[in-house]
CSV table of C-alpha atoms and ligand atoms in Angstrom, one decimal:
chain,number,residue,atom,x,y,z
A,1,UNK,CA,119.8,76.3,74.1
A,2,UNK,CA,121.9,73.4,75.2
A,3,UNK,CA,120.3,70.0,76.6
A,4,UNK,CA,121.7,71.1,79.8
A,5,UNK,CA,120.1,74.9,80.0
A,6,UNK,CA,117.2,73.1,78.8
A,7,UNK,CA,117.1,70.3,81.0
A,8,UNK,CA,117.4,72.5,84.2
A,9,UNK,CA,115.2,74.8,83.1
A,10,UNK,CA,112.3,72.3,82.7
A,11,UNK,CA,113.6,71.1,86.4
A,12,UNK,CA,113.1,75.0,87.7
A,13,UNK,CA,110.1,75.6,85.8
A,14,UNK,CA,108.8,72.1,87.2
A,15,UNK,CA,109.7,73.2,90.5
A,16,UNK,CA,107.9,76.5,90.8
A,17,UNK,CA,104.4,74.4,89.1
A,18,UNK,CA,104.8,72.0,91.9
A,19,UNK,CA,104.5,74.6,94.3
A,20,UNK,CA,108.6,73.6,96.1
A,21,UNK,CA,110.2,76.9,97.1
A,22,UNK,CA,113.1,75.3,98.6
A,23,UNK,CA,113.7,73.0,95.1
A,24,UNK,CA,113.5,76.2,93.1
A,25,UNK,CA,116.2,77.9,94.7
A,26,UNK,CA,118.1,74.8,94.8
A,27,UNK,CA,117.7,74.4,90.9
A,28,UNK,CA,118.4,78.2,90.3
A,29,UNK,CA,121.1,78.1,91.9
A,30,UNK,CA,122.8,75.4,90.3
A,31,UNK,CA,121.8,76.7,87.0
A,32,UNK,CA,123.8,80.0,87.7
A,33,UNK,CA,126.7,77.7,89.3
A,34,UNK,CA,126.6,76.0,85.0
A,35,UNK,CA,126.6,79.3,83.4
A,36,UNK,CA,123.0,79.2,81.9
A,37,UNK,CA,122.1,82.9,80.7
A,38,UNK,CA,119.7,85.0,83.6
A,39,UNK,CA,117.5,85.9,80.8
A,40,UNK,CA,116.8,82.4,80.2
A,41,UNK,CA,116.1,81.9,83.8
A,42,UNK,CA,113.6,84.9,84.0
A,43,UNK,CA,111.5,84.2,81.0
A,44,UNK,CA,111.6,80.6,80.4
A,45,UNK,CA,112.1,79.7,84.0
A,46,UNK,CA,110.1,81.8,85.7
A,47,UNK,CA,108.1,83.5,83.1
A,48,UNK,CA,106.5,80.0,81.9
A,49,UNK,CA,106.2,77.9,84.8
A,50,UNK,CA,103.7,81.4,86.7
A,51,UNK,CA,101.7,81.2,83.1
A,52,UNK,CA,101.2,77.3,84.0
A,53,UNK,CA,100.5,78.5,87.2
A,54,UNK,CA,97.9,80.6,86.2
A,55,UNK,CA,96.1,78.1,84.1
A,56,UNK,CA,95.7,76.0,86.6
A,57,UNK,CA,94.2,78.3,88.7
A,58,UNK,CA,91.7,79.0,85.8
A,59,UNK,CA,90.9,75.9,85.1
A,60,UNK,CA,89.9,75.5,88.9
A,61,UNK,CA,93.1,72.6,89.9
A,62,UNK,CA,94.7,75.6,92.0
A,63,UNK,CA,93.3,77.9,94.2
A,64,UNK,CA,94.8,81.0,95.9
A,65,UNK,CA,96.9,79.2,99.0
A,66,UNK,CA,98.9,77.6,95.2
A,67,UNK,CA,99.1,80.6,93.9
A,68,UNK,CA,100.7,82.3,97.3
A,69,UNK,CA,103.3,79.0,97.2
A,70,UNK,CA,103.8,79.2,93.7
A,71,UNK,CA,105.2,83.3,94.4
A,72,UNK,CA,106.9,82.1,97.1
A,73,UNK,CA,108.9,79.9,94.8
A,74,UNK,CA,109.2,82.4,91.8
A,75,UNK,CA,110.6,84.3,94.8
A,76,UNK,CA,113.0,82.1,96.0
A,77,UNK,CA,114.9,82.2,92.6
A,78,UNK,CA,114.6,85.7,92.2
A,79,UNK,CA,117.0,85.8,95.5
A,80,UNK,CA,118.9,83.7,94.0
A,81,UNK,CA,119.3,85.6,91.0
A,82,UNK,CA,120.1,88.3,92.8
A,83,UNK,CA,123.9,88.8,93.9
A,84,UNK,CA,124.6,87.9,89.7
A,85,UNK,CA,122.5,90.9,88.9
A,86,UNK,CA,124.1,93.4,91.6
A,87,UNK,CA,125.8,96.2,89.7
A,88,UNK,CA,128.0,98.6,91.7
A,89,UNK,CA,126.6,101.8,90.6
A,90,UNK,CA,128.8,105.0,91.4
A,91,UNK,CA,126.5,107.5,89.0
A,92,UNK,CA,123.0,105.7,88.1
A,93,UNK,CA,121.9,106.5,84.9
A,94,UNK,CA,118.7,107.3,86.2
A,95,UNK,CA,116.5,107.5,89.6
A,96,UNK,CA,113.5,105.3,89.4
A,97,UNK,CA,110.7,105.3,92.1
A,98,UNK,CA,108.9,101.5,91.3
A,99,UNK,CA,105.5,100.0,93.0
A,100,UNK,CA,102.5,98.1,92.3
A,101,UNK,CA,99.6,100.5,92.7
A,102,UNK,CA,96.9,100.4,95.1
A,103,UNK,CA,95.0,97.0,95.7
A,104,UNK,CA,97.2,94.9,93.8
A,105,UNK,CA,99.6,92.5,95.7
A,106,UNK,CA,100.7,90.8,92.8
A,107,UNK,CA,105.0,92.1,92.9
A,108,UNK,CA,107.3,89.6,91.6
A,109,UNK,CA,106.8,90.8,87.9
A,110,UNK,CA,107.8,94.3,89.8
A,111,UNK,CA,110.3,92.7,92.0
A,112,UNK,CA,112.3,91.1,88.6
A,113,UNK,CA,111.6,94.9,86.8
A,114,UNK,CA,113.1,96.3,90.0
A,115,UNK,CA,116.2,94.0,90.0
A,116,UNK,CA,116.9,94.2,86.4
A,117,UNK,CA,116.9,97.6,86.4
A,118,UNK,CA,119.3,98.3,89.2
A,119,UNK,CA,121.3,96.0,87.7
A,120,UNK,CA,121.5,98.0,84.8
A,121,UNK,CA,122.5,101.0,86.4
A,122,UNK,CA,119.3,102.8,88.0
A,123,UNK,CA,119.1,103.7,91.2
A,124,UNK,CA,115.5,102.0,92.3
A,125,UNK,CA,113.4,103.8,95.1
A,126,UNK,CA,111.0,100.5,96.0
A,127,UNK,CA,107.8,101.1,97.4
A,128,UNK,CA,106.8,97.1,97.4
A,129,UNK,CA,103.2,96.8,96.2
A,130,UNK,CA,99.6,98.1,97.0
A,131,UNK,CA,101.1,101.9,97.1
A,132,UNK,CA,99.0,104.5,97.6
A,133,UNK,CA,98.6,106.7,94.7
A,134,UNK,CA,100.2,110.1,96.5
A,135,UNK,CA,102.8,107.6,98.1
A,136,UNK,CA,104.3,107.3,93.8
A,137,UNK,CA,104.6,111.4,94.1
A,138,UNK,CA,105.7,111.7,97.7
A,139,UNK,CA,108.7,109.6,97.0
A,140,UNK,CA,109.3,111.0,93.5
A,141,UNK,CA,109.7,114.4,95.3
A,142,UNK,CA,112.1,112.8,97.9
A,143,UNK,CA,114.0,111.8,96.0
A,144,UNK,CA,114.1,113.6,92.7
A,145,UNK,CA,113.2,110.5,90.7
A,146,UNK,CA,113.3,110.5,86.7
A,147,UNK,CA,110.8,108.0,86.5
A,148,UNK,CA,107.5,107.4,88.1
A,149,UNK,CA,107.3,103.1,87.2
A,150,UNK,CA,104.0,101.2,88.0
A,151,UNK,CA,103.6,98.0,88.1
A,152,UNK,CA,99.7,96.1,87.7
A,153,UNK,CA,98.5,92.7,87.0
A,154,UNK,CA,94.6,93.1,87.6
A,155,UNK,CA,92.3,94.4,85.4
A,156,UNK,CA,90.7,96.2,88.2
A,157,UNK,CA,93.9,98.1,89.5
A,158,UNK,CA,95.2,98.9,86.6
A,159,UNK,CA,93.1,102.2,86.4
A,160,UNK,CA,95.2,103.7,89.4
A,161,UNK,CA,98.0,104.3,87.0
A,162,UNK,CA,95.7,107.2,85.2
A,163,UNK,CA,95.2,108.4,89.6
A,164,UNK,CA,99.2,108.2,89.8
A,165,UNK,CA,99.4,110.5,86.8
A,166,UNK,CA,96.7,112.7,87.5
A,167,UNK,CA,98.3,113.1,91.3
A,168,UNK,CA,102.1,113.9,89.7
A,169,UNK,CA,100.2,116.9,87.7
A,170,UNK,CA,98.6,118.1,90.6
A,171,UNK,CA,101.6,118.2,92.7
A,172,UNK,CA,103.2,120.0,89.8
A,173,UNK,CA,106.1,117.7,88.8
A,174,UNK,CA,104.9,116.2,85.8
A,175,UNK,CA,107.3,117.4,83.5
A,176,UNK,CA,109.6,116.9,85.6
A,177,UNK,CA,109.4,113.1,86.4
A,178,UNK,CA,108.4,110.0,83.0
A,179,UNK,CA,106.2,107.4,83.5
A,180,UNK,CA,106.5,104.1,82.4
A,181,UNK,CA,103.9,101.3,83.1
A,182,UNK,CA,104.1,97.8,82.4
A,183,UNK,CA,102.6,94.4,83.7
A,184,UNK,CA,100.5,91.5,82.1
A,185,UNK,CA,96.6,93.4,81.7
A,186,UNK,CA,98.9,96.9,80.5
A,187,UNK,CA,98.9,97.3,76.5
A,188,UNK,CA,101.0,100.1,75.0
A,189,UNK,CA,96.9,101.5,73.8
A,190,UNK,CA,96.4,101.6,77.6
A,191,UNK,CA,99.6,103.9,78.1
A,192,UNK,CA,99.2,105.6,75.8
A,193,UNK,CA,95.5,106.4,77.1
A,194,UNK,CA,96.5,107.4,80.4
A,195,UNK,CA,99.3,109.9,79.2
A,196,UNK,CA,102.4,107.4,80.1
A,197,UNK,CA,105.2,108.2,79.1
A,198,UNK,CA,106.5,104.6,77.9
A,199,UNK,CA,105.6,101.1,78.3
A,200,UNK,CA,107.7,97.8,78.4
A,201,UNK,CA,106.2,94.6,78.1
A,202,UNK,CA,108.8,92.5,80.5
A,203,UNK,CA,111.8,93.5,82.7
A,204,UNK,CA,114.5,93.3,79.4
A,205,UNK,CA,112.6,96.4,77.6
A,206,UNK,CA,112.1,98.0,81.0
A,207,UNK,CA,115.4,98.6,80.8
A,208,UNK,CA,115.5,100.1,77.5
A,209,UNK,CA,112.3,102.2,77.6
A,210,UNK,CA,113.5,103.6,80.7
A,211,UNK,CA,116.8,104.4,79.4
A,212,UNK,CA,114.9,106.2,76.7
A,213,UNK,CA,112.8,108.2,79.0
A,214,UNK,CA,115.7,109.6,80.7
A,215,UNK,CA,117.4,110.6,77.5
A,216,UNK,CA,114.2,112.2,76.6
A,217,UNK,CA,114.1,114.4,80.0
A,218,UNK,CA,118.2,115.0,79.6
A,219,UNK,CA,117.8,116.0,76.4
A,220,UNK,CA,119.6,112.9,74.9
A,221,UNK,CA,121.7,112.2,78.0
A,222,UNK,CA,121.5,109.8,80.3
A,223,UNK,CA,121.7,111.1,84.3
A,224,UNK,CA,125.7,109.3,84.9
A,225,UNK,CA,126.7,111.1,81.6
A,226,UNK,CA,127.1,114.7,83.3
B,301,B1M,CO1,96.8,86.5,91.2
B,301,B1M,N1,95.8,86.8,89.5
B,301,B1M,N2,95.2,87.0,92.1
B,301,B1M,N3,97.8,86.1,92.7
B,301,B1M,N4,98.0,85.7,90.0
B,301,B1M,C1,96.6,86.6,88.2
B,301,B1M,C2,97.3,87.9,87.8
B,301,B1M,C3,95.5,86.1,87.2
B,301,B1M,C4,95.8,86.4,85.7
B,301,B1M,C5,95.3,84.6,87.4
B,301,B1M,C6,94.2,84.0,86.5
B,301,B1M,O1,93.0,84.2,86.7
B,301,B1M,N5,94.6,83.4,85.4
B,301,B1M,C7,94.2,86.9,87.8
B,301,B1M,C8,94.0,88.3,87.2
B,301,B1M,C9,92.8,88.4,86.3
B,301,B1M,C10,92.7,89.8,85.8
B,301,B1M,O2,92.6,90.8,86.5
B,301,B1M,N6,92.7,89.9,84.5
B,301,B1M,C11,94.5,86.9,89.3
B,301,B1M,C12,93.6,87.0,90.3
B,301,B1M,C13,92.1,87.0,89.8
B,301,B1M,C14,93.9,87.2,91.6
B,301,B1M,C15,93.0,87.4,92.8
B,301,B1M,C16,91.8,88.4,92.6
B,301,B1M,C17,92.4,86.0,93.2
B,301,B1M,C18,91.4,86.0,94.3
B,301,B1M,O3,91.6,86.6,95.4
B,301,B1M,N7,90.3,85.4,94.0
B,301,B1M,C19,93.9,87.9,93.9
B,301,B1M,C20,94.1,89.4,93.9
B,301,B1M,C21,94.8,89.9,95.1
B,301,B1M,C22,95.2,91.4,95.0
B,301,B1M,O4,96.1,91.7,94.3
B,301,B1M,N8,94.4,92.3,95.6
B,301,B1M,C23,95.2,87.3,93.5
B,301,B1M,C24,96.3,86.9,94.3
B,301,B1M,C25,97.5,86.4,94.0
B,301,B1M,C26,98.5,86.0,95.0
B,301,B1M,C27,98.7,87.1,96.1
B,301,B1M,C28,98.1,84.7,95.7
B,301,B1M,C29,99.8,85.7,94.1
B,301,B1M,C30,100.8,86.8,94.0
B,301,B1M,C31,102.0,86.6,94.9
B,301,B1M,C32,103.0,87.7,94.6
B,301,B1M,O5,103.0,88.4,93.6
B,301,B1M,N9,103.8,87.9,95.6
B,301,B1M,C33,99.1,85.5,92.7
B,301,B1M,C34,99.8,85.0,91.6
B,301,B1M,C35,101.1,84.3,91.8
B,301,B1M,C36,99.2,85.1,90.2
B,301,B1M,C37,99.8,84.5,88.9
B,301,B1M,C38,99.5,83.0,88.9
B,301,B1M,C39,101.2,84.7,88.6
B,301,B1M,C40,101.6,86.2,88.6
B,301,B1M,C41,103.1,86.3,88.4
B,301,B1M,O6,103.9,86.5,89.4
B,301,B1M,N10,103.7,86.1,87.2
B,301,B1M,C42,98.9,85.2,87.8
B,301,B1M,C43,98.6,84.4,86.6
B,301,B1M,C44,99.6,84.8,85.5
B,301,B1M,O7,100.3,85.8,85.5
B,301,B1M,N11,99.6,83.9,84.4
B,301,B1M,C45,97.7,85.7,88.6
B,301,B1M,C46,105.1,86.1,86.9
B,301,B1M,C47,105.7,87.5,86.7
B,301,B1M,C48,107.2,87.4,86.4
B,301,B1M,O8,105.0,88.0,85.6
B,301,B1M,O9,104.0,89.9,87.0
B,301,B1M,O10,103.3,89.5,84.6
B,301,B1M,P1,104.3,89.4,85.6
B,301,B1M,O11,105.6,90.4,85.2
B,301,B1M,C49,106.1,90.4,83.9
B,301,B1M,C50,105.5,91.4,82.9
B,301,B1M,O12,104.1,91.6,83.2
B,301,B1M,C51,106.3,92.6,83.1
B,301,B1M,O13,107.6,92.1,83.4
B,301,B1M,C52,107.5,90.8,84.0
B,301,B1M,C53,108.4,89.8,83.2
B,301,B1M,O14,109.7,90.2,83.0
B,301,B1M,N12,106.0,93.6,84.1
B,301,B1M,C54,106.5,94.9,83.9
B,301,B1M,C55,105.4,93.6,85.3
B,301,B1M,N13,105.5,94.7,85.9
B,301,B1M,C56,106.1,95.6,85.0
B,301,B1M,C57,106.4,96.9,85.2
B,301,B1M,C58,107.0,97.6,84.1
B,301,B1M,C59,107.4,96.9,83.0
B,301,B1M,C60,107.1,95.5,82.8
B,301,B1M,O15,107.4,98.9,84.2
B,301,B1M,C61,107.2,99.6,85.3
């Protein structure tokens, strides 16, 4: 990384920890303005400084009206981000319905999955976050989505991914429609345990598990192949 990437970096990640939304955008966007690589942005950036966030709120310095500022800035930059992730997408190579589940307002780890993906080529059906579990199905039958994607960051909520599932096989579309979970308390052994389909630890492999998933339903094609 250059001294520059890194120095603006520290300056964005220092921004979001000090709870300025407005300075966050401002130093994201001159970061894009210098050429310094999204990736670096989202994990580094924004990745690190919500991890410091969280430790201070564990070790009792912040408390929830920080943590609420603190997304407000990881936010900012996301919008910043945005417009340099837009693809124009004629044929996606996949339909994606994407929510955090029921109870959990925790969404810019979703809102980042979300962006990356579409900038990738999916088109992304999203729900925001606390989504009732039949809400998942009633949009996946709307609008015949590929991939069911859930998003969870407590360890209480993360069970209503197993609800989501169980809700797709009684509407009678699960072999129809992948899952793919992800989010900090989600382990590929939870996946795995709740019958999903595929797992991705940050919004990068998102991309690649889900275009995996829909070359496993199009029997090694993706959907913008036909
Ligand atoms: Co809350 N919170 N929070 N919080 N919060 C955590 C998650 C926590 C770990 C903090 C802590 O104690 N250290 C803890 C959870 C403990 C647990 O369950 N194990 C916690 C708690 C306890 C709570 C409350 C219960 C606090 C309270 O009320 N007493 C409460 C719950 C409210 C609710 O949801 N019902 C609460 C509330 C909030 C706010 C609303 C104030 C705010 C969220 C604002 C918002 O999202 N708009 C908030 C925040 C900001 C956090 C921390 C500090 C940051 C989360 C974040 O945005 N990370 C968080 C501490 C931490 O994470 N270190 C914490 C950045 C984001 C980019 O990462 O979302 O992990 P993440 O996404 C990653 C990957 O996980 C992955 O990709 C992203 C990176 O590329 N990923 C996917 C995510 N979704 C994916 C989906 C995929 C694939 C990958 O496929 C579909």
């Amino acid at each position: 990384m250059s001294s520059c990437a890194e120095e603006l970096i520290k300056e964005l990640k220092e921004a979001i920890v000090n709870l300025d939304p407005d300075k966050a955008r401002e130093v994201a966007e001159k970061a894009l303005k210098q050429g310094i690589d999204i990736k670096l942005l989202i994990n580094e950036g924004i990745g690190k400084a919500m991890q410091r966030v969280g430790e201070l709120y564990e070790q009792g310095e912040y408390f929830l009206p920080e943590l609420l500022l603190a997304g407000e800035a990881a936010t900012e930059v996301l919008k910043a981000l945005e417009p340099k992730l837009k693809a124009e997408v004629i044929k996606p190579k996949g339909v994606i319905v994407i929510g955090t589940v029921e109870g959990d307002l925790h969404d810019i780890g979703k809102n980042l999955v979300a962006m990356v993906l579409r900038a990738n080529g999916f088109e992304v059906h999203d729900l925001g976050r606390d989504v009732p579990v039949k809400e998942f199905v009633k949009k996946a039958i709307e609008v015949d989505a590929d991939i069911v994607a859930m998003s969870a960051l407590l360890t209480t909520t993360m069970i209503k991914m197993r609800d989501v599932i169980e809700e797709l096989k009684k509407a009678g579309i699960r072999d129809k429609v992948k899952v793919l979970v992800g989010g900090a308390p989600v382990t590929a052994d939870f996946a795995r345990e709740i019958g999903a389909d595929g797992y991705a630890e940050d919004a990068i492999e998102a991309v690649r598990v889900a275009e995996e998933l829909v070359r496993a339903k199009y029997g090694g094609k993706l959907r913008s192949e036909f």
